[in-house]
Short mmCIF file of C-alpha atoms and ligand atoms in Angstrom, two decimals:
data_model
loop_
_atom_site.label_atom_id
_atom_site.label_comp_id
_atom_site.label_asym_id
_atom_site.label_seq_id
_atom_site.Cartn_x
_atom_site.Cartn_y
_atom_site.Cartn_z
CA MET A 1 79.98 -46.13 -180.43
CA LYS A 2 81.43 -48.11 -177.49
CA ILE A 3 80.35 -47.09 -173.99
CA LEU A 4 82.00 -48.29 -170.78
CA VAL A 5 79.51 -48.70 -167.92
CA THR A 6 81.24 -49.15 -164.57
CA GLY A 7 78.95 -50.82 -162.03
CA GLY A 8 76.94 -51.99 -165.04
CA LEU A 9 75.53 -55.03 -163.22
CA GLY A 10 74.12 -52.88 -160.43
CA PHE A 11 70.54 -51.65 -160.05
CA ILE A 12 70.75 -48.44 -162.09
CA GLY A 13 73.71 -49.65 -164.15
CA SER A 14 71.91 -52.71 -165.52
CA HIS A 15 68.84 -50.70 -166.50
CA THR A 16 71.12 -48.19 -168.25
CA VAL A 17 72.96 -50.96 -170.15
CA VAL A 18 69.58 -52.19 -171.44
CA GLU A 19 68.65 -48.72 -172.70
CA LEU A 20 72.11 -48.20 -174.26
CA GLN A 21 71.83 -51.49 -176.14
CA ASN A 22 68.27 -50.63 -177.20
CA GLU A 23 69.72 -47.44 -178.69
CA GLY A 24 72.33 -49.42 -180.66
CA PHE A 25 75.37 -48.62 -178.52
CA GLU A 26 78.08 -51.23 -178.03
CA VAL A 27 78.46 -51.70 -174.25
CA VAL A 28 81.34 -52.93 -172.13
CA ILE A 29 80.70 -53.45 -168.41
CA ILE A 30 83.20 -53.33 -165.59
CA ASP A 31 81.82 -54.59 -162.29
CA ASP A 32 83.57 -56.14 -159.27
CA LEU A 33 80.38 -58.05 -158.30
CA SER A 34 80.71 -56.75 -154.73
CA ASN A 35 77.08 -55.62 -154.76
CA SER A 36 75.52 -57.55 -157.65
CA THR A 37 75.54 -61.02 -159.24
CA ILE A 38 76.57 -62.31 -162.66
CA ASP A 39 72.93 -63.44 -163.23
CA VAL A 40 72.10 -59.77 -163.93
CA LEU A 41 74.10 -60.16 -167.16
CA ASP A 42 71.72 -62.96 -168.24
CA GLY A 43 68.78 -60.66 -167.54
CA ILE A 44 70.26 -57.92 -169.74
CA ILE A 45 70.91 -60.40 -172.57
CA ALA A 46 67.40 -61.86 -172.25
CA ILE A 47 65.89 -58.38 -172.60
CA THR A 48 68.04 -57.01 -175.45
CA ASN A 49 69.28 -60.16 -177.15
CA LYS A 50 72.71 -58.57 -177.09
CA LYS A 51 75.62 -59.71 -174.92
CA PRO A 52 77.56 -56.78 -173.48
CA GLU A 53 81.27 -57.38 -172.97
CA PHE A 54 81.90 -57.99 -169.26
CA HIS A 55 85.12 -57.60 -167.22
CA GLN A 56 85.14 -58.43 -163.51
CA ILE A 57 87.57 -55.75 -162.38
CA ASP A 58 87.92 -53.95 -159.05
CA LEU A 59 88.56 -50.33 -160.02
CA LYS A 60 90.81 -50.03 -156.95
CA ASP A 61 93.30 -52.22 -158.87
CA LYS A 62 95.09 -49.49 -160.79
CA SER A 63 97.11 -51.82 -163.03
CA LYS A 64 93.96 -53.72 -164.07
CA VAL A 65 92.23 -50.43 -164.88
CA SER A 66 95.25 -49.28 -166.88
CA ASN A 67 95.44 -52.54 -168.86
CA PHE A 68 91.73 -52.34 -169.60
CA PHE A 69 92.02 -48.87 -171.12
CA LYS A 70 95.09 -49.86 -173.10
CA SER A 71 93.18 -52.61 -174.84
CA ASN A 72 89.74 -51.01 -175.18
CA LYS A 73 88.92 -47.93 -177.26
CA ILE A 74 86.02 -46.28 -175.45
CA ASP A 75 83.90 -43.35 -176.76
CA GLY A 76 82.18 -42.57 -173.46
CA VAL A 77 82.10 -43.67 -169.82
CA ILE A 78 79.10 -43.87 -167.49
CA HIS A 79 80.48 -44.25 -163.97
CA PHE A 80 78.11 -45.94 -161.50
CA ALA A 81 80.57 -48.15 -159.60
CA ALA A 82 80.55 -47.02 -155.95
CA SER A 83 79.40 -48.08 -152.51
CA LYS A 84 76.06 -46.42 -151.81
CA ALA A 85 74.61 -47.33 -148.39
CA VAL A 86 74.33 -44.15 -146.32
CA GLY A 87 74.15 -45.91 -142.94
CA GLU A 88 77.06 -48.24 -143.73
CA SER A 89 79.15 -45.25 -144.83
CA VAL A 90 78.77 -43.68 -141.37
CA ASN A 91 80.18 -46.83 -139.77
CA GLU A 92 82.87 -47.48 -142.40
CA PRO A 93 84.02 -44.06 -143.71
CA LEU A 94 87.45 -45.24 -144.96
CA LYS A 95 85.88 -48.04 -147.00
CA TYR A 96 83.69 -45.41 -148.69
CA TYR A 97 86.48 -42.88 -149.30
CA GLU A 98 88.77 -45.60 -150.65
CA ASN A 99 86.16 -47.27 -152.85
CA ASN A 100 84.35 -44.19 -154.15
CA ILE A 101 87.20 -41.69 -154.49
CA THR A 102 90.31 -43.74 -155.35
CA THR A 103 88.44 -45.54 -158.11
CA LEU A 104 87.20 -42.26 -159.59
CA ILE A 105 90.77 -40.87 -159.59
CA TYR A 106 92.15 -43.99 -161.36
CA LEU A 107 89.32 -43.86 -163.89
CA LEU A 108 89.97 -40.17 -164.65
CA GLN A 109 93.73 -40.74 -164.92
CA GLU A 110 93.29 -43.58 -167.40
CA MET A 111 90.68 -41.65 -169.41
CA GLN A 112 93.14 -38.74 -169.65
CA LYS A 113 96.02 -40.99 -170.69
CA ASN A 114 93.90 -42.52 -173.44
CA LYS A 115 92.25 -39.27 -174.57
CA MET A 116 88.74 -40.45 -173.59
CA ASN A 117 86.84 -37.29 -172.75
CA ASN A 118 83.14 -38.08 -172.27
CA LEU A 119 81.98 -38.89 -168.75
CA ILE A 120 78.56 -39.24 -167.14
CA PHE A 121 78.87 -39.28 -163.35
CA SER A 122 76.33 -40.90 -161.03
CA SER A 123 75.67 -38.23 -158.44
CA SER A 124 72.88 -37.81 -155.94
CA CYS A 125 70.39 -35.35 -154.44
CA THR A 126 72.24 -36.17 -151.22
CA VAL A 127 74.68 -33.40 -152.16
CA TYR A 128 72.00 -30.83 -151.24
CA GLY A 129 71.41 -32.09 -147.70
CA GLN A 130 68.16 -30.56 -146.43
CA ALA A 131 67.61 -27.83 -149.03
CA ASP A 132 66.17 -24.52 -147.81
CA GLU A 133 63.96 -24.07 -150.87
CA LEU A 134 61.73 -26.62 -152.58
CA PRO A 135 61.57 -27.91 -155.23
CA ILE A 136 65.36 -28.20 -155.36
CA THR A 137 67.15 -26.61 -158.33
CA GLU A 138 70.76 -27.22 -159.44
CA LYS A 139 71.53 -23.76 -158.03
CA ALA A 140 70.67 -24.88 -154.48
CA PRO A 141 73.71 -24.57 -152.20
CA ILE A 142 75.74 -27.71 -151.60
CA LYS A 143 75.58 -28.23 -147.83
CA LYS A 144 78.01 -30.11 -145.61
CA ALA A 145 77.34 -33.79 -146.32
CA GLU A 146 75.41 -35.68 -143.64
CA SER A 147 77.29 -38.91 -144.36
CA PRO A 148 80.60 -40.08 -145.84
CA TYR A 149 78.58 -41.50 -148.74
CA GLY A 150 77.10 -38.08 -149.50
CA ASN A 151 80.55 -36.54 -149.09
CA THR A 152 82.00 -38.90 -151.70
CA LYS A 153 79.38 -37.66 -154.16
CA GLN A 154 80.21 -34.02 -153.39
CA MET A 155 83.95 -34.71 -153.62
CA GLY A 156 83.44 -36.73 -156.80
CA GLU A 157 81.74 -33.78 -158.48
CA GLU A 158 84.56 -31.43 -157.38
CA ILE A 159 87.32 -33.79 -158.53
CA ILE A 160 85.70 -34.11 -161.95
CA GLU A 161 85.07 -30.36 -162.24
CA ASP A 162 88.69 -29.54 -161.34
CA THR A 163 89.85 -32.04 -163.96
CA THR A 164 87.67 -30.47 -166.68
CA LYS A 165 89.40 -27.15 -165.98
CA VAL A 166 92.82 -28.51 -167.01
CA SER A 167 91.89 -31.02 -169.68
CA LYS A 168 89.54 -31.73 -172.54
CA LEU A 169 87.26 -33.80 -170.29
CA ASN A 170 83.53 -33.15 -170.82
CA ALA A 171 81.36 -34.34 -167.92
CA ILE A 172 77.74 -34.38 -166.85
CA ALA A 173 76.79 -35.13 -163.23
CA LEU A 174 73.28 -36.52 -162.91
CA ARG A 175 71.91 -35.92 -159.42
CA TYR A 176 69.45 -38.74 -158.82
CA PHE A 177 66.57 -38.46 -156.44
CA ASN A 178 65.18 -41.80 -155.21
CA PRO A 179 65.46 -44.53 -157.88
CA ILE A 180 62.86 -47.33 -157.51
CA GLY A 181 61.04 -50.00 -159.52
CA GLY A 182 62.30 -52.39 -162.18
CA HIS A 183 62.20 -53.24 -165.89
CA ASP A 184 58.76 -54.19 -167.22
CA SER A 185 60.20 -57.51 -168.46
CA VAL A 186 60.66 -58.45 -164.76
CA LEU A 187 64.09 -59.77 -165.78
CA ILE A 188 66.13 -57.14 -163.90
CA GLY A 189 65.37 -55.07 -160.82
CA GLU A 190 66.69 -54.03 -157.43
CA LEU A 191 68.65 -56.75 -155.58
CA PRO A 192 69.34 -55.49 -152.06
CA ILE A 193 71.79 -57.71 -150.19
CA GLY A 194 70.76 -58.47 -146.60
CA VAL A 195 68.22 -56.32 -144.77
CA PRO A 196 67.11 -53.56 -147.20
CA GLN A 197 68.15 -50.03 -146.18
CA ASN A 198 65.90 -48.34 -148.73
CA LEU A 199 62.15 -47.96 -148.36
CA ILE A 200 60.81 -49.71 -151.46
CA PRO A 201 62.66 -53.04 -151.17
CA TYR A 202 61.63 -53.12 -147.50
CA VAL A 203 58.01 -52.47 -148.53
CA THR A 204 58.01 -55.27 -151.11
CA GLN A 205 59.77 -57.73 -148.78
CA THR A 206 57.20 -56.94 -146.07
CA ALA A 207 54.35 -57.51 -148.55
CA ALA A 208 56.04 -60.80 -149.54
CA GLY A 209 56.18 -61.88 -145.89
CA ILE A 210 59.98 -61.90 -145.84
CA ARG A 211 59.92 -59.02 -143.32
CA GLU A 212 57.46 -59.02 -140.43
CA CYS A 213 56.56 -55.35 -140.47
CA LEU A 214 57.70 -52.13 -142.12
CA SER A 215 58.99 -49.47 -139.72
CA VAL A 216 58.01 -45.97 -140.71
CA PHE A 217 60.92 -43.87 -139.46
CA GLY A 218 59.16 -40.93 -137.85
CA ASP A 219 55.77 -39.27 -138.24
CA ASP A 220 56.68 -36.02 -136.50
CA TYR A 221 58.32 -34.25 -139.46
CA ASP A 222 57.07 -30.87 -140.65
CA THR A 223 55.19 -32.41 -143.62
CA PRO A 224 51.46 -32.80 -144.40
CA ASP A 225 51.17 -36.24 -142.76
CA GLY A 226 54.28 -36.04 -140.56
CA THR A 227 56.30 -38.61 -142.53
CA ALA A 228 59.32 -37.69 -144.65
CA VAL A 229 58.90 -36.73 -148.29
CA ARG A 230 61.06 -37.90 -151.21
CA ASP A 231 61.00 -37.82 -155.03
CA TYR A 232 60.69 -41.44 -156.16
CA ILE A 233 61.71 -41.89 -159.79
CA HIS A 234 61.30 -45.04 -161.89
CA VAL A 235 64.73 -46.54 -162.60
CA VAL A 236 63.90 -46.86 -166.34
CA ASP A 237 63.15 -43.12 -166.60
CA LEU A 238 66.45 -42.53 -164.79
CA ALA A 239 68.30 -44.91 -167.16
CA LYS A 240 66.95 -43.05 -170.19
CA ALA A 241 68.30 -39.76 -168.83
CA HIS A 242 71.82 -41.28 -169.03
CA ILE A 243 71.44 -42.12 -172.71
CA ILE A 244 70.31 -38.58 -173.50
CA ALA A 245 73.16 -37.10 -171.47
CA MET A 246 75.73 -39.36 -173.17
CA LYS A 247 74.38 -38.42 -176.62
CA ARG A 248 74.67 -34.74 -175.62
CA LEU A 249 78.40 -35.20 -174.98
CA LEU A 250 79.06 -37.42 -178.02
CA SER A 251 77.41 -34.83 -180.28
CA LYS A 252 79.25 -31.99 -178.46
CA ASN A 253 75.98 -30.25 -177.56
CA ASN A 254 77.06 -29.63 -173.97
CA LYS A 255 77.28 -25.93 -173.12
CA SER A 256 80.21 -26.25 -170.73
CA GLN A 257 82.74 -28.90 -169.80
CA MET A 258 80.90 -29.67 -166.56
CA GLU A 259 77.11 -29.74 -166.32
CA PHE A 260 74.76 -30.79 -163.51
CA PHE A 261 71.17 -32.01 -163.84
CA ASN A 262 68.58 -33.06 -161.24
CA ILE A 263 66.89 -36.27 -162.33
CA GLY A 264 63.60 -36.79 -160.48
CA THR A 265 59.87 -36.66 -161.14
CA GLY A 266 59.46 -33.22 -159.56
CA LYS A 267 56.80 -34.69 -157.27
CA GLY A 268 57.20 -35.35 -153.54
CA SER A 269 55.64 -38.41 -151.87
CA SER A 270 55.60 -39.10 -148.13
CA VAL A 271 56.28 -42.53 -146.68
CA LEU A 272 52.55 -42.91 -145.93
CA ASP A 273 51.75 -41.79 -149.52
CA VAL A 274 54.02 -44.60 -150.77
CA ILE A 275 52.41 -47.18 -148.49
CA LYS A 276 48.92 -46.15 -149.65
CA ALA A 277 49.97 -46.12 -153.32
CA PHE A 278 51.57 -49.55 -152.95
CA GLU A 279 48.44 -51.03 -151.33
CA GLU A 280 46.23 -49.57 -154.06
CA ALA A 281 48.51 -50.41 -157.00
CA ASN A 282 49.01 -53.99 -155.91
CA ASN A 283 45.83 -54.67 -153.94
CA GLN A 284 48.06 -55.69 -151.00
CA LYS A 285 47.69 -54.78 -147.33
CA LEU A 286 50.97 -53.58 -145.83
CA ASN A 287 51.85 -54.23 -142.20
CA TYR A 288 53.66 -51.17 -140.78
CA LYS A 289 54.26 -49.33 -137.53
CA ILE A 290 55.50 -45.86 -136.70
CA GLU A 291 59.02 -45.87 -135.21
CA PRO A 292 61.39 -43.09 -134.16
CA ARG A 293 63.17 -41.06 -136.86
CA ARG A 294 66.27 -42.56 -138.53
CA VAL A 295 69.45 -40.61 -137.76
CA GLY A 296 70.70 -38.65 -140.76
CA ASP A 297 67.36 -38.48 -142.59
CA ILE A 298 66.25 -35.17 -144.04
CA THR A 299 62.62 -34.03 -143.96
CA VAL A 300 61.83 -33.33 -147.57
CA ALA A 301 63.50 -33.52 -150.99
CA TYR A 302 61.97 -33.33 -154.44
CA ALA A 303 63.46 -32.04 -157.67
CA ASP A 304 62.94 -28.99 -159.83
CA THR A 305 63.59 -30.75 -163.18
CA THR A 306 63.22 -27.66 -165.40
CA LEU A 307 66.86 -27.75 -166.48
CA ALA A 308 66.80 -31.43 -167.50
CA ASN A 309 63.43 -30.89 -169.20
CA ASN A 310 64.62 -27.89 -171.22
CA GLU A 311 68.33 -28.64 -171.77
CA LEU A 312 68.25 -32.42 -172.10
CA GLY A 313 64.72 -32.68 -173.45
CA TRP A 314 64.21 -35.34 -170.79
CA GLN A 315 61.06 -35.76 -168.71
CA SER A 316 60.08 -38.59 -166.35
CA GLU A 317 57.13 -40.53 -167.83
CA LEU A 318 56.36 -43.32 -165.36
CA THR A 319 54.26 -42.73 -162.25
CA LEU A 320 54.78 -43.76 -158.62
CA GLN A 321 52.13 -46.44 -159.17
CA ASP A 322 54.04 -47.78 -162.24
CA SER A 323 57.18 -47.98 -160.11
CA LEU A 324 55.45 -49.71 -157.20
CA ARG A 325 53.73 -52.20 -159.51
CA SER A 326 57.04 -53.08 -161.19
CA ALA A 327 58.78 -53.36 -157.80
CA TRP A 328 56.10 -55.77 -156.57
CA LEU A 329 56.21 -57.91 -159.74
CA TRP A 330 60.00 -58.12 -159.38
CA GLN A 331 59.73 -59.06 -155.68
CA GLN A 332 57.25 -61.85 -156.47
CA LYS A 333 59.74 -63.21 -158.98
CA GLN A 334 62.55 -63.50 -156.34
C1 LIG B 401 63.35 -43.00 -148.03
C2 LIG B 401 62.39 -42.59 -146.92
C3 LIG B 401 63.26 -42.99 -144.73
C4 LIG B 401 63.28 -47.34 -144.95
C5 LIG B 401 68.81 -42.88 -150.13
C6 LIG B 401 70.20 -42.39 -150.19
C7 LIG B 401 70.38 -41.45 -151.35
C8 LIG B 401 69.89 -42.11 -152.59
C9 LIG B 401 68.45 -42.56 -152.45
C10 LIG B 401 71.76 -43.10 -153.67
C11 LIG B 401 63.10 -41.89 -145.77
C12 LIG B 401 62.01 -43.83 -144.99
C13 LIG B 401 63.15 -45.99 -145.24
C14 LIG B 401 62.41 -47.93 -144.01
C15 LIG B 401 61.31 -45.82 -143.72
N1 LIG B 401 70.70 -43.22 -152.89
N2 LIG B 401 62.17 -45.25 -144.64
N3 LIG B 401 61.43 -47.15 -143.42
O1 LIG B 401 67.44 -42.11 -147.44
O2 LIG B 401 65.87 -40.85 -149.05
O3 LIG B 401 67.99 -41.80 -149.88
O4 LIG B 401 68.41 -43.45 -151.34
O5 LIG B 401 72.12 -42.16 -154.28
O6 LIG B 401 71.74 -41.14 -151.42
O7 LIG B 401 70.43 -41.68 -149.00
O8 LIG B 401 66.15 -43.34 -149.25
O9 LIG B 401 64.77 -45.36 -149.30
O10 LIG B 401 66.48 -45.09 -147.41
O11 LIG B 401 64.43 -43.69 -147.42
O12 LIG B 401 60.43 -45.11 -143.15
O13 LIG B 401 62.47 -49.16 -143.69
O14 LIG B 401 61.79 -43.75 -146.39
O15 LIG B 401 63.24 -42.50 -143.39
O16 LIG B 401 62.23 -40.91 -145.25
P1 LIG B 401 66.84 -41.96 -148.79
P2 LIG B 401 65.49 -44.47 -148.33
#
């Protein structure tokens, strides 16, 4: 079985390629290298001893996408390729709508033309905004997106769902909570470019002395310790969920043409919880200070993973400590 992984040299994409190859799938990667480096390919090969096919293609180039599908018979597509920085999306909305939506439309058009009907879509818990009820189930209402990035995920799900209604396309949207950590080989991990936007790379860069001090964005939230709560899931657990979801489609076990699953640990951790867990897991003191809230942040989000547990037979296995240890090992390697 040949699986196309778009954005396959990215953080979650590369970990998913490793798991696909471990499961015996043939993998072809499309990546435009706008937010990753070709060295990630060496990391994947070093881990699995298998060289995935790689095409440096910008999915905004419709003719290149069309030529690719003409000359590659694909059994399934896992679509990661997208811009994903929330803050950046607020400042550059058109870049996000062009890159995240146009590329999805071209991908779907080419899949249709070539009768390729299995799609796993990289979605996000961002689609829920600040949910009213916790833990968050897939039935939670989709609220108006707080950022163009979040809106592209909501729109992406709707575009795919509308397409399944008029075609043979079978799709699963995986709504990720907060992916962190890295492969236990320490050969691939998260490679933020510039100043990290996300918490964990900022934590590890502060511990490594690259950053002076971690800013904790707000301690006046309505949470046990006042800092915001998230569901931090190990990227390898997240990668494995993609394999299970792809197998579900390939074996036609999906119960409808469009399915949605929350992929998280089901456990909420505050920023201060993460700092404490990092210090304990890695025997490192972390220099931080409380700063004002970050605009656009929600107070609390953690997943109800019952559906993924029961329907996919998937369950997260790695702990927050496992994730923070692997993130620190990866940082020390940089
Ligand atoms: C986590 C918490 C911050 C940095 C983002 C995307 C979401 C998804 C996951 C893609 C928040 C706090 C952060 C820092 C801090 N990505 N924080 N100091 O915003 O929950 O979600 O990543 O799908 O779409 O929005 O993740 O890591 O930025 O923040 O205090 O230097 O850590 O305020 O409470 P977020 P994050």
